[in-house]
Coordinates of C-alpha atoms in Angstrom, one line a residue:
X25 CA 66.4 236.8 145.9
X26 CA 62.8 236.6 147.1
X27 CA 61.5 238.6 143.9
X28 CA 63.0 236.1 141.4
X29 CA 61.7 233.3 143.2
X30 CA 58.4 234.5 143.3
X31 CA 58.5 235.6 139.5
X32 CA 59.5 232.2 138.6
X33 CA 56.7 230.6 140.9
X34 CA 54.4 232.9 138.5
X35 CA 55.7 231.7 135.4
X36 CA 55.8 228.2 136.6
X37 CA 52.0 228.2 137.3
X38 CA 51.4 229.6 133.8
X39 CA 53.5 226.4 132.5
X40 CA 51.7 223.9 134.9
X41 CA 48.5 225.5 133.7
X42 CA 49.4 225.4 129.4
X43 CA 50.6 221.8 130.5
X44 CA 47.4 220.6 132.0
X45 CA 45.1 222.4 129.3
X46 CA 47.4 220.3 126.5
X47 CA 46.9 217.1 128.3
X48 CA 43.1 217.7 128.7
X49 CA 42.9 218.3 124.7
X50 CA 44.7 215.6 124.3
X51 CA 42.4 213.4 126.1
X52 CA 39.8 214.7 124.1
X53 CA 41.2 213.3 120.7
X54 CA 41.6 210.0 122.2
X55 CA 44.5 208.3 124.3
X56 CA 47.6 210.9 124.9
X57 CA 50.8 209.9 124.8
X58 CA 52.5 209.1 128.1
X59 CA 55.1 211.6 127.9
X60 CA 52.1 214.6 127.9
X61 CA 51.4 213.6 131.4
X62 CA 55.0 214.3 132.2
X63 CA 54.8 217.4 130.6
X64 CA 52.7 219.0 133.4
X65 CA 54.7 217.0 136.1
X66 CA 58.2 218.9 135.9
X67 CA 56.5 222.4 136.6
X68 CA 54.2 221.0 139.4
X69 CA 57.8 219.7 141.4
X70 CA 59.2 222.9 141.0
X71 CA 56.2 225.0 141.9
X72 CA 56.1 222.6 145.1
X73 CA 59.9 223.4 145.5
X74 CA 59.5 227.2 144.8
X75 CA 56.4 227.3 147.1
X76 CA 57.7 225.8 149.9
X77 CA 60.7 228.0 149.6
X78 CA 58.0 231.0 150.1
X79 CA 56.1 229.4 152.7
X80 CA 59.4 229.1 154.7
X81 CA 60.4 232.4 154.1
X82 CA 58.3 234.4 157.4
X83 CA 59.4 231.6 159.7
X84 CA 63.1 231.9 158.7
X85 CA 62.8 235.7 159.1
X86 CA 61.5 235.2 162.6
X87 CA 63.6 232.3 163.5
X88 CA 66.9 234.4 162.6
X89 CA 65.1 237.9 164.9
X90 CA 65.4 235.3 167.8
X91 CA 62.0 234.0 168.0
X92 CA 60.2 237.2 168.5
X93 CA 57.6 238.9 166.3
X94 CA 58.7 242.6 165.5
X95 CA 56.1 245.2 166.5
X96 CA 54.7 247.9 164.5
X97 CA 56.2 250.4 166.7
X98 CA 59.7 248.7 166.6
X99 CA 59.6 248.8 163.0
X100 CA 58.9 252.5 163.1
X101 CA 61.7 253.4 165.0
X102 CA 60.0 253.8 168.6
X103 CA 60.7 252.2 171.5
X104 CA 57.3 250.0 172.5
X105 CA 56.1 250.7 175.9
X106 CA 56.4 247.8 178.7
X107 CA 53.9 245.8 179.8
X108 CA 52.3 246.7 183.4
X109 CA 54.0 245.2 185.9
X110 CA 57.2 244.9 183.8
X111 CA 60.6 245.4 185.5
X112 CA 63.7 245.1 183.7

């Protein structure tokens, strides 16, 4: 699902850019219609939602793992060495 959200976020950014460029071109030809400003607003709102989701992903993963960061040695399947003076 994360890959879908990332892909949608990329396409939304292109739609937002196209909407802003269309609005700039319309402004160059006179007063643009009001609905044209909303044309860029919809992708912007969807970008906000998908961006917040993508921002929260690493924090949610840390929260699900019990609040501890996974070290490099644990991710390789080896046991991490205990710090000096640590007693189980």
